[in-house]
PDB file of C-alpha atoms in Angstrom:
ATOM      1  CA  UNK A   8      14.742  20.123  -1.183  1.00  0.00           C
ATOM      2  CA  UNK A   9      13.177  17.810   1.402  1.00  0.00           C
ATOM      3  CA  UNK A  10      15.521  15.496   3.288  1.00  0.00           C
ATOM      4  CA  UNK A  11      13.487  12.285   3.362  1.00  0.00           C
ATOM      5  CA  UNK A  12      14.643   8.771   4.240  1.00  0.00           C
ATOM      6  CA  UNK A  13      12.389   5.719   4.273  1.00  0.00           C
ATOM      7  CA  UNK A  14      13.490   2.726   6.353  1.00  0.00           C
ATOM      8  CA  UNK A  15      12.032  -0.555   5.105  1.00  0.00           C
ATOM      9  CA  UNK A  16      12.044  -4.274   5.825  1.00  0.00           C
ATOM     10  CA  UNK A  17      14.618  -6.324   3.858  1.00  0.00           C
ATOM     11  CA  UNK A  18      12.071  -8.974   2.847  1.00  0.00           C
ATOM     12  CA  UNK A  19      10.071  -6.501   0.703  1.00  0.00           C
ATOM     13  CA  UNK A  20       6.949  -8.419   1.772  1.00  0.00           C
ATOM     14  CA  UNK A  21       5.540  -5.856   4.216  1.00  0.00           C
ATOM     15  CA  UNK A  22       2.319  -4.201   2.950  1.00  0.00           C
ATOM     16  CA  UNK A  23       2.995  -1.268   5.269  1.00  0.00           C
ATOM     17  CA  UNK A  24       6.344  -0.610   3.581  1.00  0.00           C
ATOM     18  CA  UNK A  25       4.584  -0.978   0.234  1.00  0.00           C
ATOM     19  CA  UNK A  26       2.100   1.751   1.187  1.00  0.00           C
ATOM     20  CA  UNK A  27       4.781   4.132   2.454  1.00  0.00           C
ATOM     21  CA  UNK A  28       7.031   3.812  -0.589  1.00  0.00           C
ATOM     22  CA  UNK A  29       4.112   4.176  -3.006  1.00  0.00           C
ATOM     23  CA  UNK A  30       3.126   7.409  -1.231  1.00  0.00           C
ATOM     24  CA  UNK A  31       6.618   8.860  -1.717  1.00  0.00           C
ATOM     25  CA  UNK A  32       6.717   7.758  -5.342  1.00  0.00           C
ATOM     26  CA  UNK A  33       3.262   9.123  -6.146  1.00  0.00           C
ATOM     27  CA  UNK A  34       4.154  12.444  -4.516  1.00  0.00           C
ATOM     28  CA  UNK A  35       7.209  12.474  -6.817  1.00  0.00           C
ATOM     29  CA  UNK A  36       9.488  13.347  -3.930  1.00  0.00           C
ATOM     30  CA  UNK A  37      13.227  12.666  -3.851  1.00  0.00           C
ATOM     31  CA  UNK A  38      14.071  10.351  -0.969  1.00  0.00           C
ATOM     32  CA  UNK A  39      16.671   7.926   0.280  1.00  0.00           C
ATOM     33  CA  UNK A  40      15.814   4.286   0.831  1.00  0.00           C
ATOM     34  CA  UNK A  41      17.406   2.458   3.768  1.00  0.00           C
ATOM     35  CA  UNK A  42      16.941  -1.306   4.135  1.00  0.00           C
ATOM     36  CA  UNK A  43      17.277  -2.250   7.796  1.00  0.00           C
ATOM     37  CA  UNK A  44      18.273  -5.827   8.716  1.00  0.00           C
ATOM     38  CA  UNK A  45      15.805  -7.551  11.012  1.00  0.00           C
ATOM     39  CA  UNK A  46      18.471  -7.799  13.723  1.00  0.00           C
ATOM     40  CA  UNK A  47      19.168  -4.054  13.712  1.00  0.00           C
ATOM     41  CA  UNK A  48      16.173  -2.884  15.748  1.00  0.00           C
ATOM     42  CA  UNK A  49      18.402  -0.506  17.715  1.00  0.00           C
ATOM     43  CA  UNK A  50      18.920   1.547  14.545  1.00  0.00           C
ATOM     44  CA  UNK A  51      15.219   2.382  14.485  1.00  0.00           C
ATOM     45  CA  UNK A  52      14.871   2.832  18.230  1.00  0.00           C
ATOM     46  CA  UNK A  53      17.653   5.419  18.154  1.00  0.00           C
ATOM     47  CA  UNK A  54      15.862   7.427  15.483  1.00  0.00           C
ATOM     48  CA  UNK A  55      12.215   7.454  16.495  1.00  0.00           C
ATOM     49  CA  UNK A  56       9.832   6.991  19.399  1.00  0.00           C
ATOM     50  CA  UNK A  57       8.489   3.716  18.000  1.00  0.00           C
ATOM     51  CA  UNK A  58      11.198   1.487  16.543  1.00  0.00           C
ATOM     52  CA  UNK A  59       9.217  -0.078  13.710  1.00  0.00           C
ATOM     53  CA  UNK A  60       9.094  -0.161   9.932  1.00  0.00           C
ATOM     54  CA  UNK A  61       8.280   1.531   7.747  1.00  0.00           C
ATOM     55  CA  UNK A  62       9.869   4.575   9.331  1.00  0.00           C
ATOM     56  CA  UNK A  63      10.014   7.910   7.551  1.00  0.00           C
ATOM     57  CA  UNK A  64      12.585  10.470   8.631  1.00  0.00           C
ATOM     58  CA  UNK A  65      11.995  14.025   7.426  1.00  0.00           C
ATOM     59  CA  UNK A  66      14.960  16.146   8.419  1.00  0.00           C
ATOM     60  CA  UNK A  67      15.180  15.110  12.106  1.00  0.00           C
ATOM     61  CA  UNK A  68      11.539  14.042  12.598  1.00  0.00           C
ATOM     62  CA  UNK A  69      11.103  10.251  12.559  1.00  0.00           C
ATOM     63  CA  UNK A  70       7.775   8.435  12.710  1.00  0.00           C
ATOM     64  CA  UNK A  71       6.104   5.180  11.712  1.00  0.00           C
ATOM     65  CA  UNK A  72       2.711   3.780  10.568  1.00  0.00           C
ATOM     66  CA  UNK A  73       1.966   3.692   6.835  1.00  0.00           C
ATOM     67  CA  UNK A  74      -1.184   5.817   6.873  1.00  0.00           C
ATOM     68  CA  UNK A  75       0.470   8.367   9.164  1.00  0.00           C
ATOM     69  CA  UNK A  76       3.243   8.550   6.564  1.00  0.00           C
ATOM     70  CA  UNK A  77       0.934   9.014   3.565  1.00  0.00           C
ATOM     71  CA  UNK A  78      -1.199  11.589   5.404  1.00  0.00           C
ATOM     72  CA  UNK A  79       1.893  13.509   6.492  1.00  0.00           C
ATOM     73  CA  UNK A  80       3.192  13.590   2.917  1.00  0.00           C
ATOM     74  CA  UNK A  81      -0.218  14.639   1.599  1.00  0.00           C
ATOM     75  CA  UNK A  82      -0.351  17.617   3.972  1.00  0.00           C
ATOM     76  CA  UNK A  83       3.320  18.551   4.070  1.00  0.00           C
ATOM     77  CA  UNK A  84       3.676  18.439   0.263  1.00  0.00           C
ATOM     78  CA  UNK A  85       0.229  19.535  -0.959  1.00  0.00           C
ATOM     79  CA  UNK A  86      -1.205  20.176  -4.393  1.00  0.00           C
ATOM     80  CA  UNK A  87      -0.694  21.906  -6.774  1.00  0.00           C
ATOM     81  CA  UNK A  88       3.063  21.571  -6.359  1.00  0.00           C
ATOM     82  CA  UNK A  89       2.750  17.828  -5.759  1.00  0.00           C
ATOM     83  CA  UNK A  90       0.243  15.239  -7.020  1.00  0.00           C
ATOM     84  CA  UNK A  91      -2.811  14.429  -4.926  1.00  0.00           C
ATOM     85  CA  UNK A  92      -2.804  11.056  -3.110  1.00  0.00           C
ATOM     86  CA  UNK A  93      -5.993  11.504  -1.053  1.00  0.00           C
ATOM     87  CA  UNK A  94      -9.477  12.034  -2.434  1.00  0.00           C
ATOM     88  CA  UNK A  95     -10.439  15.639  -3.106  1.00  0.00           C
ATOM     89  CA  UNK A  96     -14.001  15.308  -1.845  1.00  0.00           C
ATOM     90  CA  UNK A  97     -14.437  15.228   1.962  1.00  0.00           C
ATOM     91  CA  UNK A  98     -16.830  12.270   1.974  1.00  0.00           C
ATOM     92  CA  UNK A  99     -14.679  10.325  -0.479  1.00  0.00           C
ATOM     93  CA  UNK A 100     -11.631  11.094   1.670  1.00  0.00           C
ATOM     94  CA  UNK A 101     -13.430   9.673   4.707  1.00  0.00           C
ATOM     95  CA  UNK A 102     -14.310   6.561   2.698  1.00  0.00           C
ATOM     96  CA  UNK A 103     -10.691   6.266   1.596  1.00  0.00           C
ATOM     97  CA  UNK A 104      -9.443   6.321   5.198  1.00  0.00           C
ATOM     98  CA  UNK A 105     -12.134   3.808   6.191  1.00  0.00           C
ATOM     99  CA  UNK A 106     -11.031   1.412   3.445  1.00  0.00           C
ATOM    100  CA  UNK A 107      -7.321   1.763   4.148  1.00  0.00           C
ATOM    101  CA  UNK A 108      -7.840   1.031   7.849  1.00  0.00           C
ATOM    102  CA  UNK A 109     -10.056  -1.956   7.091  1.00  0.00           C
ATOM    103  CA  UNK A 110      -7.640  -3.402   4.549  1.00  0.00           C
ATOM    104  CA  UNK A 111      -4.756  -3.022   7.004  1.00  0.00           C
ATOM    105  CA  UNK A 112      -6.407  -4.330  10.176  1.00  0.00           C
ATOM    106  CA  UNK A 113      -9.248  -6.553   8.964  1.00  0.00           C
ATOM    107  CA  UNK A 114      -9.475  -9.675   6.781  1.00  0.00           C
ATOM    108  CA  UNK A 115      -7.172 -11.514   9.200  1.00  0.00           C
ATOM    109  CA  UNK A 116      -8.012 -15.002   7.929  1.00  0.00           C
ATOM    110  CA  UNK A 117      -7.474 -13.985   4.309  1.00  0.00           C
ATOM    111  CA  UNK A 118      -4.064 -12.519   5.167  1.00  0.00           C
ATOM    112  CA  UNK A 119      -3.148 -15.842   6.796  1.00  0.00           C
ATOM    113  CA  UNK A 120      -4.344 -17.899   3.810  1.00  0.00           C
ATOM    114  CA  UNK A 121      -2.982 -15.510   1.187  1.00  0.00           C
ATOM    115  CA  UNK A 122       0.020 -13.669   2.697  1.00  0.00           C
ATOM    116  CA  UNK A 123       1.834 -10.863   0.925  1.00  0.00           C
ATOM    117  CA  UNK A 124       4.360 -13.332  -0.484  1.00  0.00           C
ATOM    118  CA  UNK A 125       1.405 -14.542  -2.551  1.00  0.00           C
ATOM    119  CA  UNK A 126       1.797 -11.282  -4.481  1.00  0.00           C
ATOM    120  CA  UNK A 127       5.533 -10.658  -4.457  1.00  0.00           C
ATOM    121  CA  UNK A 128       6.808 -14.222  -4.139  1.00  0.00           C
ATOM    122  CA  UNK A 129       5.691 -17.700  -5.076  1.00  0.00           C
ATOM    123  CA  UNK A 130       1.889 -17.940  -4.606  1.00  0.00           C
ATOM    124  CA  UNK A 131       0.185 -20.756  -2.764  1.00  0.00           C
ATOM    125  CA  UNK A 132      -2.449 -22.768  -4.580  1.00  0.00           C
ATOM    126  CA  UNK A 133      -3.909 -24.301  -1.413  1.00  0.00           C
ATOM    127  CA  UNK A 134      -7.677 -23.837  -1.142  1.00  0.00           C
ATOM    128  CA  UNK A 135      -8.891 -21.082   1.123  1.00  0.00           C
ATOM    129  CA  UNK A 136     -10.015 -22.060   4.605  1.00  0.00           C
ATOM    130  CA  UNK A 137     -13.650 -21.407   5.479  1.00  0.00           C
ATOM    131  CA  UNK A 138     -12.676 -18.260   7.378  1.00  0.00           C
ATOM    132  CA  UNK A 139     -10.331 -17.146   4.593  1.00  0.00           C
ATOM    133  CA  UNK A 140     -13.051 -17.777   2.037  1.00  0.00           C
ATOM    134  CA  UNK A 141     -15.493 -15.663   4.041  1.00  0.00           C
ATOM    135  CA  UNK A 142     -12.945 -12.842   4.141  1.00  0.00           C
ATOM    136  CA  UNK A 143     -12.380 -13.178   0.391  1.00  0.00           C
ATOM    137  CA  UNK A 144     -16.119 -12.939  -0.243  1.00  0.00           C
ATOM    138  CA  UNK A 145     -16.287  -9.812   1.920  1.00  0.00           C
ATOM    139  CA  UNK A 146     -13.333  -8.240   0.115  1.00  0.00           C
ATOM    140  CA  UNK A 147     -14.964  -8.861  -3.250  1.00  0.00           C
ATOM    141  CA  UNK A 148     -18.311  -7.543  -2.008  1.00  0.00           C
ATOM    142  CA  UNK A 149     -16.740  -4.283  -0.842  1.00  0.00           C
ATOM    143  CA  UNK A 150     -14.543  -3.947  -3.941  1.00  0.00           C
ATOM    144  CA  UNK A 151     -17.512  -4.542  -6.257  1.00  0.00           C
ATOM    145  CA  UNK A 152     -19.540  -1.915  -4.414  1.00  0.00           C
ATOM    146  CA  UNK A 153     -16.901   0.785  -4.788  1.00  0.00           C
ATOM    147  CA  UNK A 154     -15.061  -0.017  -8.041  1.00  0.00           C
ATOM    148  CA  UNK A 155     -17.312   0.433 -11.044  1.00  0.00           C
ATOM    149  CA  UNK A 156     -16.640  -1.629 -14.208  1.00  0.00           C
ATOM    150  CA  UNK A 157     -14.151   0.186 -16.421  1.00  0.00           C
ATOM    151  CA  UNK A 158     -13.299   2.775 -13.764  1.00  0.00           C
ATOM    152  CA  UNK A 159      -9.543   3.490 -13.467  1.00  0.00           C
ATOM    153  CA  UNK A 160      -9.810   4.203  -9.734  1.00  0.00           C
ATOM    154  CA  UNK A 161     -12.330   4.412  -6.905  1.00  0.00           C
ATOM    155  CA  UNK A 162     -12.756   8.147  -6.547  1.00  0.00           C
ATOM    156  CA  UNK A 163     -12.429  11.284  -8.659  1.00  0.00           C
ATOM    157  CA  UNK A 164      -8.651  10.965  -8.580  1.00  0.00           C
ATOM    158  CA  UNK A 165      -6.180   8.152  -7.902  1.00  0.00           C
ATOM    159  CA  UNK A 166      -5.603   7.684  -4.164  1.00  0.00           C
ATOM    160  CA  UNK A 167      -3.519   5.540  -1.836  1.00  0.00           C
ATOM    161  CA  UNK A 168      -6.615   3.389  -1.279  1.00  0.00           C
ATOM    162  CA  UNK A 169      -6.318   2.232  -4.901  1.00  0.00           C
ATOM    163  CA  UNK A 170      -2.836   0.854  -4.189  1.00  0.00           C
ATOM    164  CA  UNK A 171      -3.990  -0.857  -0.989  1.00  0.00           C
ATOM    165  CA  UNK A 172      -7.104  -2.385  -2.575  1.00  0.00           C
ATOM    166  CA  UNK A 173      -5.112  -3.599  -5.579  1.00  0.00           C
ATOM    167  CA  UNK A 174      -2.648  -5.309  -3.232  1.00  0.00           C
ATOM    168  CA  UNK A 175      -5.527  -7.038  -1.439  1.00  0.00           C
ATOM    169  CA  UNK A 176      -7.042  -8.228  -4.725  1.00  0.00           C
ATOM    170  CA  UNK A 177      -3.674  -9.438  -5.990  1.00  0.00           C
ATOM    171  CA  UNK A 178      -3.546 -11.829  -3.012  1.00  0.00           C
ATOM    172  CA  UNK A 179      -6.462 -13.677  -4.637  1.00  0.00           C
ATOM    173  CA  UNK A 180      -5.424 -13.165  -8.246  1.00  0.00           C
ATOM    174  CA  UNK A 181      -1.978 -14.654  -7.552  1.00  0.00           C
ATOM    175  CA  UNK A 182      -3.542 -17.895  -6.314  1.00  0.00           C
ATOM    176  CA  UNK A 183      -6.059 -18.029  -9.146  1.00  0.00           C
ATOM    177  CA  UNK A 184      -8.970 -17.597  -6.754  1.00  0.00           C
ATOM    178  CA  UNK A 185     -12.201 -16.302  -8.220  1.00  0.00           C
ATOM    179  CA  UNK A 186     -12.135 -12.546  -8.820  1.00  0.00           C
ATOM    180  CA  UNK A 187     -14.605 -10.749 -11.146  1.00  0.00           C
ATOM    181  CA  UNK A 188     -13.059  -9.717 -14.450  1.00  0.00           C
ATOM    182  CA  UNK A 189     -13.519  -5.973 -13.906  1.00  0.00           C
ATOM    183  CA  UNK A 190     -11.720  -6.191 -10.561  1.00  0.00           C
ATOM    184  CA  UNK A 191      -8.844  -8.115 -12.149  1.00  0.00           C
ATOM    185  CA  UNK A 192      -8.560  -5.381 -14.788  1.00  0.00           C
ATOM    186  CA  UNK A 193      -8.686  -2.711 -12.071  1.00  0.00           C
ATOM    187  CA  UNK A 194      -5.956  -4.381  -9.962  1.00  0.00           C
ATOM    188  CA  UNK A 195      -3.675  -4.948 -12.958  1.00  0.00           C
ATOM    189  CA  UNK A 196      -4.107  -1.315 -14.012  1.00  0.00           C
ATOM    190  CA  UNK A 197      -2.844  -0.201 -10.595  1.00  0.00           C
ATOM    191  CA  UNK A 198       0.049  -2.654 -10.915  1.00  0.00           C
ATOM    192  CA  UNK A 199       1.047  -0.903 -14.108  1.00  0.00           C
ATOM    193  CA  UNK A 200       1.638   2.410 -12.308  1.00  0.00           C
ATOM    194  CA  UNK A 201       5.234   3.569 -12.202  1.00  0.00           C
ATOM    195  CA  UNK A 202       5.181   3.812  -8.395  1.00  0.00           C
ATOM    196  CA  UNK A 203       4.223   0.168  -7.932  1.00  0.00           C
ATOM    197  CA  UNK A 204       6.659  -0.991 -10.591  1.00  0.00           C
ATOM    198  CA  UNK A 205       9.413   0.811  -8.672  1.00  0.00           C
ATOM    199  CA  UNK A 206       8.517  -1.103  -5.510  1.00  0.00           C
ATOM    200  CA  UNK A 207       8.246  -4.467  -7.277  1.00  0.00           C
ATOM    201  CA  UNK A 208      11.693  -3.930  -8.820  1.00  0.00           C
ATOM    202  CA  UNK A 209      13.192  -4.224  -5.322  1.00  0.00           C
ATOM    203  CA  UNK A 210      11.544  -7.563  -4.524  1.00  0.00           C
ATOM    204  CA  UNK A 211      14.101 -10.401  -4.524  1.00  0.00           C
ATOM    205  CA  UNK A 212      13.573 -12.919  -7.322  1.00  0.00           C
ATOM    206  CA  UNK A 213      12.076 -16.181  -6.084  1.00  0.00           C
ATOM    207  CA  UNK A 214      14.146 -19.166  -7.262  1.00  0.00           C
TER     208      UNK A 214
END
């Protein structure tokens, strides 16, 4: 039995923590969840080289970065004993990594206009800025190119990129920004997965 502990932010608004927990849930691995107060940085620094969240500790090995976590889990707990969370095809797997990196590091103006609390907290109804609107248009262009109408996921199997793209689309959906109907259906279908429901159940209720 693997000894896995995931350290997460207490706000439950961090998309990186979202990615890491979804990976553990989709791999159907038993793990412990540790919520670290924002003023307890020393706890993380004492465990790993980089004292950041999310942090995954496997036995005595501690490391951070959401994609590093999902890739580690994919390789350390491979199919057929555990479900697949990366695309089976090499080219699709490269596309998946490309998308996950872009969604995490790009679209800066959209993230500012539509932060993660737009999904897990009370959404803002303020209009998008010009830069945020340009990012939204680019997100929808990319999503439309890769998600076909009626398709349950992007590639031949569900992948972590589906969770990340759904989170990005939900930033717009939560504020009632324009999103094509098939992309709304796609995002809501991801939101209905058990793994994402398990994460959302931890989010504090907004008064």
